[in-house]
């Protein structure tokens, strides 16, 4: 099985003895290449593989990935209204590596998708691969590995989210009619408070946030893409 960690604003964070920088990032369309640095603070060597999925709203013609494909690639497939699809639009070198204890690896990447769209969103996953020794000793037991999943977004300067919202049985339903993904951090609805990263609403997507508000209020305080905002809720 795998222990997943989604990362939001921080540039680097340790999970399972691994440190990766940068994590979540928003880039200008012209920034086509760069590097990611991975460090291993474990006492044993670790073998890692880097995957990337295109991150879009799910459509009726999208092919559902098999269970084996999803397991291999972290969290590819359909999740609520969002779809993660394997892509080669971002290429990593190296994409598979073994790091000794205390070692650091620089991974270079290039983004090959053509410019033109207001936003192009991806989910990058760095996944630990079980060692041959662990597989040999497993004997049917579960092997615990670590994977880190985080968003990389290429976004034009004029791309913005445009949110509207309403209540549905105590839950907050948010629709994004803009051209940029909205990252929602912290939700305050009357006496109900949800702290930390709450999720993302892609352009064209309607997303439900489970709040369980008993007495719906007319406004919800949140932070959208790093800025404090007040949502007027119908």
PDB file of C-alpha atoms in Angstrom:
ATOM      1  CA  UNK A   1       0.000   0.000   0.000  1.00  0.00           C
ATOM      2  CA  UNK A   2       1.110   3.630  -0.119  1.00  0.00           C
ATOM      3  CA  UNK A   3       1.115   6.577   2.226  1.00  0.00           C
ATOM      4  CA  UNK A   4       0.064   9.634   0.223  1.00  0.00           C
ATOM      5  CA  UNK A   5       0.806  13.248   1.011  1.00  0.00           C
ATOM      6  CA  UNK A   6      -0.601  16.148  -0.934  1.00  0.00           C
ATOM      7  CA  UNK A   7       1.338  19.347  -0.656  1.00  0.00           C
ATOM      8  CA  UNK A   8       0.039  22.876  -1.102  1.00  0.00           C
ATOM      9  CA  UNK A   9       1.833  26.190  -0.591  1.00  0.00           C
ATOM     10  CA  UNK A  10       5.136  24.943   0.953  1.00  0.00           C
ATOM     11  CA  UNK A  11       8.158  24.768  -1.353  1.00  0.00           C
ATOM     12  CA  UNK A  12       9.548  21.648   0.332  1.00  0.00           C
ATOM     13  CA  UNK A  13       8.313  19.187   2.916  1.00  0.00           C
ATOM     14  CA  UNK A  14       9.649  15.912   4.353  1.00  0.00           C
ATOM     15  CA  UNK A  15       7.436  12.820   4.037  1.00  0.00           C
ATOM     16  CA  UNK A  16       8.717   9.362   4.902  1.00  0.00           C
ATOM     17  CA  UNK A  17      12.279  10.627   5.037  1.00  0.00           C
ATOM     18  CA  UNK A  18      12.065  12.267   1.615  1.00  0.00           C
ATOM     19  CA  UNK A  19      12.285  15.991   0.909  1.00  0.00           C
ATOM     20  CA  UNK A  20      11.224  17.461  -2.437  1.00  0.00           C
ATOM     21  CA  UNK A  21      11.558  21.016  -3.719  1.00  0.00           C
ATOM     22  CA  UNK A  22       9.610  22.615  -5.252  1.00  0.00           C
ATOM     23  CA  UNK A  23       6.279  21.035  -4.445  1.00  0.00           C
ATOM     24  CA  UNK A  24       3.172  22.922  -5.560  1.00  0.00           C
ATOM     25  CA  UNK A  25       4.051  25.651  -8.035  1.00  0.00           C
ATOM     26  CA  UNK A  26       2.368  28.003 -10.486  1.00  0.00           C
ATOM     27  CA  UNK A  27       4.434  28.933 -13.525  1.00  0.00           C
ATOM     28  CA  UNK A  28       4.163  31.351 -16.425  1.00  0.00           C
ATOM     29  CA  UNK A  29       3.464  29.689 -19.809  1.00  0.00           C
ATOM     30  CA  UNK A  30       6.945  30.699 -21.003  1.00  0.00           C
ATOM     31  CA  UNK A  31       8.685  28.767 -18.187  1.00  0.00           C
ATOM     32  CA  UNK A  32       9.208  25.545 -20.094  1.00  0.00           C
ATOM     33  CA  UNK A  33      12.010  23.930 -18.106  1.00  0.00           C
ATOM     34  CA  UNK A  34      13.449  23.715 -14.632  1.00  0.00           C
ATOM     35  CA  UNK A  35      14.519  21.291 -11.944  1.00  0.00           C
ATOM     36  CA  UNK A  36      13.234  19.455  -8.895  1.00  0.00           C
ATOM     37  CA  UNK A  37      15.537  18.424  -6.031  1.00  0.00           C
ATOM     38  CA  UNK A  38      14.886  15.229  -4.043  1.00  0.00           C
ATOM     39  CA  UNK A  39      16.759  14.324  -0.840  1.00  0.00           C
ATOM     40  CA  UNK A  40      16.778  11.034   1.064  1.00  0.00           C
ATOM     41  CA  UNK A  41      17.115  11.326   4.850  1.00  0.00           C
ATOM     42  CA  UNK A  42      16.354   7.641   5.403  1.00  0.00           C
ATOM     43  CA  UNK A  43      18.957   5.219   6.740  1.00  0.00           C
ATOM     44  CA  UNK A  44      18.445   2.947   3.731  1.00  0.00           C
ATOM     45  CA  UNK A  45      18.611   3.498  -0.041  1.00  0.00           C
ATOM     46  CA  UNK A  46      15.311   4.347  -1.719  1.00  0.00           C
ATOM     47  CA  UNK A  47      14.272   3.897  -5.344  1.00  0.00           C
ATOM     48  CA  UNK A  48      11.827   6.456  -6.719  1.00  0.00           C
ATOM     49  CA  UNK A  49       9.851   7.004  -9.896  1.00  0.00           C
ATOM     50  CA  UNK A  50       8.364  10.298 -11.072  1.00  0.00           C
ATOM     51  CA  UNK A  51       4.953  10.277 -12.771  1.00  0.00           C
ATOM     52  CA  UNK A  52       2.880  13.123 -14.195  1.00  0.00           C
ATOM     53  CA  UNK A  53      -0.839  13.270 -15.005  1.00  0.00           C
ATOM     54  CA  UNK A  54      -2.847  15.882 -16.864  1.00  0.00           C
ATOM     55  CA  UNK A  55      -5.443  17.348 -14.481  1.00  0.00           C
ATOM     56  CA  UNK A  56      -8.788  18.239 -16.045  1.00  0.00           C
ATOM     57  CA  UNK A  57     -12.510  18.076 -15.439  1.00  0.00           C
ATOM     58  CA  UNK A  58     -13.906  14.656 -16.245  1.00  0.00           C
ATOM     59  CA  UNK A  59     -15.774  14.310 -19.536  1.00  0.00           C
ATOM     60  CA  UNK A  60     -18.231  11.673 -20.784  1.00  0.00           C
ATOM     61  CA  UNK A  61     -15.665  10.280 -23.239  1.00  0.00           C
ATOM     62  CA  UNK A  62     -12.806   9.895 -20.754  1.00  0.00           C
ATOM     63  CA  UNK A  63     -11.433   6.377 -20.489  1.00  0.00           C
ATOM     64  CA  UNK A  64     -11.488   4.974 -16.991  1.00  0.00           C
ATOM     65  CA  UNK A  65      -8.080   3.649 -15.986  1.00  0.00           C
ATOM     66  CA  UNK A  66      -7.877   0.074 -14.766  1.00  0.00           C
ATOM     67  CA  UNK A  67      -7.208  -0.627 -11.098  1.00  0.00           C
ATOM     68  CA  UNK A  68      -3.692  -1.800 -11.986  1.00  0.00           C
ATOM     69  CA  UNK A  69      -2.982   1.438 -13.899  1.00  0.00           C
ATOM     70  CA  UNK A  70      -4.217   3.558 -10.999  1.00  0.00           C
ATOM     71  CA  UNK A  71      -2.152   1.588  -8.478  1.00  0.00           C
ATOM     72  CA  UNK A  72       0.989   1.931 -10.579  1.00  0.00           C
ATOM     73  CA  UNK A  73       0.648   5.679 -11.035  1.00  0.00           C
ATOM     74  CA  UNK A  74      -0.395   6.892  -7.565  1.00  0.00           C
ATOM     75  CA  UNK A  75      -3.858   8.402  -8.040  1.00  0.00           C
ATOM     76  CA  UNK A  76      -4.597   8.503 -11.756  1.00  0.00           C
ATOM     77  CA  UNK A  77      -8.204   8.107 -12.843  1.00  0.00           C
ATOM     78  CA  UNK A  78     -11.486   9.839 -12.083  1.00  0.00           C
ATOM     79  CA  UNK A  79     -11.978  11.508  -8.700  1.00  0.00           C
ATOM     80  CA  UNK A  80     -15.392  13.139  -8.264  1.00  0.00           C
ATOM     81  CA  UNK A  81     -15.529  15.683 -11.131  1.00  0.00           C
ATOM     82  CA  UNK A  82     -11.787  15.631 -11.809  1.00  0.00           C
ATOM     83  CA  UNK A  83      -9.767  13.410 -14.129  1.00  0.00           C
ATOM     84  CA  UNK A  84      -6.088  12.506 -13.919  1.00  0.00           C
ATOM     85  CA  UNK A  85      -4.763  11.164 -17.210  1.00  0.00           C
ATOM     86  CA  UNK A  86      -1.212   9.937 -17.909  1.00  0.00           C
ATOM     87  CA  UNK A  87       0.659  12.415 -20.103  1.00  0.00           C
ATOM     88  CA  UNK A  88       4.089  12.979 -21.617  1.00  0.00           C
ATOM     89  CA  UNK A  89       3.663  16.776 -21.759  1.00  0.00           C
ATOM     90  CA  UNK A  90       6.126  17.053 -18.860  1.00  0.00           C
ATOM     91  CA  UNK A  91       9.251  14.921 -19.126  1.00  0.00           C
ATOM     92  CA  UNK A  92      11.630  14.213 -16.258  1.00  0.00           C
ATOM     93  CA  UNK A  93      15.281  13.170 -16.404  1.00  0.00           C
ATOM     94  CA  UNK A  94      15.921  10.947 -14.634  1.00  0.00           C
ATOM     95  CA  UNK A  95      12.406   9.627 -14.039  1.00  0.00           C
ATOM     96  CA  UNK A  96      13.639   6.607 -12.057  1.00  0.00           C
ATOM     97  CA  UNK A  97      16.461   6.905  -9.524  1.00  0.00           C
ATOM     98  CA  UNK A  98      17.988   5.236  -6.462  1.00  0.00           C
ATOM     99  CA  UNK A  99      19.170   7.541  -3.694  1.00  0.00           C
ATOM    100  CA  UNK A 100      21.623   6.379  -1.060  1.00  0.00           C
ATOM    101  CA  UNK A 101      21.109   7.528   2.567  1.00  0.00           C
ATOM    102  CA  UNK A 102      21.760  11.265   2.755  1.00  0.00           C
ATOM    103  CA  UNK A 103      21.945  11.614  -1.034  1.00  0.00           C
ATOM    104  CA  UNK A 104      20.361  14.376  -3.118  1.00  0.00           C
ATOM    105  CA  UNK A 105      19.231  14.057  -6.733  1.00  0.00           C
ATOM    106  CA  UNK A 106      18.525  16.900  -9.152  1.00  0.00           C
ATOM    107  CA  UNK A 107      15.751  15.975 -11.583  1.00  0.00           C
ATOM    108  CA  UNK A 108      15.412  18.167 -14.655  1.00  0.00           C
ATOM    109  CA  UNK A 109      12.111  18.614 -16.442  1.00  0.00           C
ATOM    110  CA  UNK A 110      10.827  20.087 -19.672  1.00  0.00           C
ATOM    111  CA  UNK A 111       7.237  21.048 -20.442  1.00  0.00           C
ATOM    112  CA  UNK A 112       6.349  20.364 -24.094  1.00  0.00           C
ATOM    113  CA  UNK A 113       2.652  21.339 -24.332  1.00  0.00           C
ATOM    114  CA  UNK A 114       2.085  24.284 -26.709  1.00  0.00           C
ATOM    115  CA  UNK A 115       1.173  27.661 -25.266  1.00  0.00           C
ATOM    116  CA  UNK A 116      -2.243  29.168 -25.871  1.00  0.00           C
ATOM    117  CA  UNK A 117      -4.532  27.818 -23.143  1.00  0.00           C
ATOM    118  CA  UNK A 118      -5.161  30.180 -20.180  1.00  0.00           C
ATOM    119  CA  UNK A 119      -4.130  27.364 -17.857  1.00  0.00           C
ATOM    120  CA  UNK A 120      -2.651  23.880 -18.063  1.00  0.00           C
ATOM    121  CA  UNK A 121      -2.744  21.858 -14.859  1.00  0.00           C
ATOM    122  CA  UNK A 122      -0.892  18.713 -13.867  1.00  0.00           C
ATOM    123  CA  UNK A 123      -0.379  16.491 -10.837  1.00  0.00           C
ATOM    124  CA  UNK A 124       3.178  15.308 -10.264  1.00  0.00           C
ATOM    125  CA  UNK A 125       3.816  12.196  -8.180  1.00  0.00           C
ATOM    126  CA  UNK A 126       7.108  10.981  -6.741  1.00  0.00           C
ATOM    127  CA  UNK A 127       6.562   7.369  -5.739  1.00  0.00           C
ATOM    128  CA  UNK A 128       8.778   5.000  -3.789  1.00  0.00           C
ATOM    129  CA  UNK A 129       9.268   1.610  -5.464  1.00  0.00           C
ATOM    130  CA  UNK A 130       9.602  -1.470  -3.238  1.00  0.00           C
ATOM    131  CA  UNK A 131      13.147  -2.826  -3.154  1.00  0.00           C
ATOM    132  CA  UNK A 132      13.821  -6.355  -4.457  1.00  0.00           C
ATOM    133  CA  UNK A 133      14.674  -7.351  -0.869  1.00  0.00           C
ATOM    134  CA  UNK A 134      11.327  -6.057   0.417  1.00  0.00           C
ATOM    135  CA  UNK A 135       9.457  -7.904  -2.332  1.00  0.00           C
ATOM    136  CA  UNK A 136      11.342 -11.124  -1.588  1.00  0.00           C
ATOM    137  CA  UNK A 137      10.582 -10.876   2.124  1.00  0.00           C
ATOM    138  CA  UNK A 138       6.952  -9.780   1.748  1.00  0.00           C
ATOM    139  CA  UNK A 139       5.465 -13.308   1.590  1.00  0.00           C
ATOM    140  CA  UNK A 140       1.995 -11.939   1.011  1.00  0.00           C
ATOM    141  CA  UNK A 141       2.287  -9.136   3.555  1.00  0.00           C
ATOM    142  CA  UNK A 142       1.542  -5.483   2.759  1.00  0.00           C
ATOM    143  CA  UNK A 143       4.549  -3.386   1.731  1.00  0.00           C
ATOM    144  CA  UNK A 144       4.388   0.200   2.990  1.00  0.00           C
ATOM    145  CA  UNK A 145       5.744   2.757   0.535  1.00  0.00           C
ATOM    146  CA  UNK A 146       5.570   6.533   0.309  1.00  0.00           C
ATOM    147  CA  UNK A 147       4.286   8.746  -2.474  1.00  0.00           C
ATOM    148  CA  UNK A 148       4.035  12.516  -2.671  1.00  0.00           C
ATOM    149  CA  UNK A 149       1.489  14.092  -5.000  1.00  0.00           C
ATOM    150  CA  UNK A 150       1.399  17.814  -5.762  1.00  0.00           C
ATOM    151  CA  UNK A 151       0.009  20.242  -8.371  1.00  0.00           C
ATOM    152  CA  UNK A 152       2.036  22.052 -11.017  1.00  0.00           C
ATOM    153  CA  UNK A 153       0.113  24.674 -12.994  1.00  0.00           C
ATOM    154  CA  UNK A 154       1.132  26.735 -16.013  1.00  0.00           C
ATOM    155  CA  UNK A 155      -1.100  29.813 -15.975  1.00  0.00           C
ATOM    156  CA  UNK A 156      -1.354  33.001 -18.020  1.00  0.00           C
ATOM    157  CA  UNK A 157      -1.173  36.253 -16.049  1.00  0.00           C
ATOM    158  CA  UNK A 158      -4.775  37.187 -16.914  1.00  0.00           C
ATOM    159  CA  UNK A 159      -6.273  33.799 -16.005  1.00  0.00           C
ATOM    160  CA  UNK A 160      -8.508  34.078 -12.938  1.00  0.00           C
ATOM    161  CA  UNK A 161     -11.060  31.907 -11.123  1.00  0.00           C
ATOM    162  CA  UNK A 162     -14.666  33.129 -11.040  1.00  0.00           C
ATOM    163  CA  UNK A 163     -16.586  31.481  -8.228  1.00  0.00           C
ATOM    164  CA  UNK A 164     -20.252  31.221  -7.361  1.00  0.00           C
ATOM    165  CA  UNK A 165     -21.666  29.074  -4.578  1.00  0.00           C
ATOM    166  CA  UNK A 166     -24.803  27.741  -2.966  1.00  0.00           C
ATOM    167  CA  UNK A 167     -25.815  25.467  -0.097  1.00  0.00           C
ATOM    168  CA  UNK A 168     -26.951  21.874  -0.609  1.00  0.00           C
ATOM    169  CA  UNK A 169     -28.074  20.056   2.532  1.00  0.00           C
ATOM    170  CA  UNK A 170     -25.499  21.880   4.638  1.00  0.00           C
ATOM    171  CA  UNK A 171     -22.642  21.402   2.174  1.00  0.00           C
ATOM    172  CA  UNK A 172     -20.972  24.191   0.190  1.00  0.00           C
ATOM    173  CA  UNK A 173     -21.233  23.779  -3.591  1.00  0.00           C
ATOM    174  CA  UNK A 174     -18.738  25.933  -5.504  1.00  0.00           C
ATOM    175  CA  UNK A 175     -18.753  26.468  -9.270  1.00  0.00           C
ATOM    176  CA  UNK A 176     -15.777  27.927 -11.101  1.00  0.00           C
ATOM    177  CA  UNK A 177     -16.701  29.746 -14.313  1.00  0.00           C
ATOM    178  CA  UNK A 178     -13.284  31.362 -14.660  1.00  0.00           C
ATOM    179  CA  UNK A 179     -10.132  30.388 -16.535  1.00  0.00           C
ATOM    180  CA  UNK A 180      -7.911  29.420 -13.575  1.00  0.00           C
ATOM    181  CA  UNK A 181      -8.082  26.694 -10.959  1.00  0.00           C
ATOM    182  CA  UNK A 182      -9.150  27.900  -7.505  1.00  0.00           C
ATOM    183  CA  UNK A 183      -7.269  26.526  -4.517  1.00  0.00           C
ATOM    184  CA  UNK A 184      -9.397  26.884  -1.378  1.00  0.00           C
ATOM    185  CA  UNK A 185      -7.637  27.032   1.983  1.00  0.00           C
ATOM    186  CA  UNK A 186      -9.608  27.437   5.231  1.00  0.00           C
ATOM    187  CA  UNK A 187     -13.401  27.662   5.181  1.00  0.00           C
ATOM    188  CA  UNK A 188     -15.344  29.650   7.793  1.00  0.00           C
ATOM    189  CA  UNK A 189     -19.141  29.400   7.638  1.00  0.00           C
ATOM    190  CA  UNK A 190     -20.681  30.801  10.805  1.00  0.00           C
ATOM    191  CA  UNK A 191     -19.560  28.559  13.653  1.00  0.00           C
ATOM    192  CA  UNK A 192     -18.227  25.881  11.294  1.00  0.00           C
ATOM    193  CA  UNK A 193     -14.496  26.131  10.595  1.00  0.00           C
ATOM    194  CA  UNK A 194     -12.331  23.948   8.347  1.00  0.00           C
ATOM    195  CA  UNK A 195      -8.609  24.710   8.464  1.00  0.00           C
ATOM    196  CA  UNK A 196      -5.901  23.904   5.960  1.00  0.00           C
ATOM    197  CA  UNK A 197      -6.130  22.956   2.297  1.00  0.00           C
ATOM    198  CA  UNK A 198      -9.750  22.108   1.452  1.00  0.00           C
ATOM    199  CA  UNK A 199      -9.362  21.323  -2.236  1.00  0.00           C
ATOM    200  CA  UNK A 200      -9.297  22.674  -5.768  1.00  0.00           C
ATOM    201  CA  UNK A 201     -12.040  23.726  -8.185  1.00  0.00           C
ATOM    202  CA  UNK A 202     -10.930  23.474 -11.813  1.00  0.00           C
ATOM    203  CA  UNK A 203     -12.229  25.835 -14.523  1.00  0.00           C
ATOM    204  CA  UNK A 204     -15.714  24.677 -15.507  1.00  0.00           C
ATOM    205  CA  UNK A 205     -16.021  22.396 -12.487  1.00  0.00           C
ATOM    206  CA  UNK A 206     -18.626  22.307  -9.732  1.00  0.00           C
ATOM    207  CA  UNK A 207     -17.184  20.948  -6.483  1.00  0.00           C
ATOM    208  CA  UNK A 208     -18.920  20.083  -3.195  1.00  0.00           C
ATOM    209  CA  UNK A 209     -17.182  20.793   0.121  1.00  0.00           C
ATOM    210  CA  UNK A 210     -18.570  18.708   2.978  1.00  0.00           C
ATOM    211  CA  UNK A 211     -19.235  21.198   5.762  1.00  0.00           C
ATOM    212  CA  UNK A 212     -22.404  19.867   7.389  1.00  0.00           C
ATOM    213  CA  UNK A 213     -23.623  23.366   8.253  1.00  0.00           C
ATOM    214  CA  UNK A 214     -26.881  23.175  10.224  1.00  0.00           C
ATOM    215  CA  UNK A 215     -27.811  26.838   9.778  1.00  0.00           C
ATOM    216  CA  UNK A 216     -26.595  28.025   6.337  1.00  0.00           C
ATOM    217  CA  UNK A 217     -25.176  31.549   6.287  1.00  0.00           C
ATOM    218  CA  UNK A 218     -25.012  34.076   3.473  1.00  0.00           C
ATOM    219  CA  UNK A 219     -21.249  34.389   3.382  1.00  0.00           C
ATOM    220  CA  UNK A 220     -18.256  32.063   3.694  1.00  0.00           C
ATOM    221  CA  UNK A 221     -14.725  33.257   4.389  1.00  0.00           C
ATOM    222  CA  UNK A 222     -11.908  31.454   2.625  1.00  0.00           C
ATOM    223  CA  UNK A 223      -8.532  31.934   1.002  1.00  0.00           C
ATOM    224  CA  UNK A 224      -8.522  31.524  -2.801  1.00  0.00           C
ATOM    225  CA  UNK A 225      -5.112  31.117  -4.441  1.00  0.00           C
ATOM    226  CA  UNK A 226      -3.473  32.765  -1.465  1.00  0.00           C
ATOM    227  CA  UNK A 227      -5.881  35.733  -1.155  1.00  0.00           C
ATOM    228  CA  UNK A 228      -8.559  36.227   1.484  1.00  0.00           C
ATOM    229  CA  UNK A 229     -12.023  36.218  -0.115  1.00  0.00           C
ATOM    230  CA  UNK A 230     -15.655  36.264   0.916  1.00  0.00           C
ATOM    231  CA  UNK A 231     -18.018  33.985  -1.006  1.00  0.00           C
ATOM    232  CA  UNK A 232     -21.637  35.108  -1.232  1.00  0.00           C
ATOM    233  CA  UNK A 233     -23.611  31.892  -0.866  1.00  0.00           C
ATOM    234  CA  UNK A 234     -27.139  31.515  -2.222  1.00  0.00           C
TER     235      UNK A 234
END
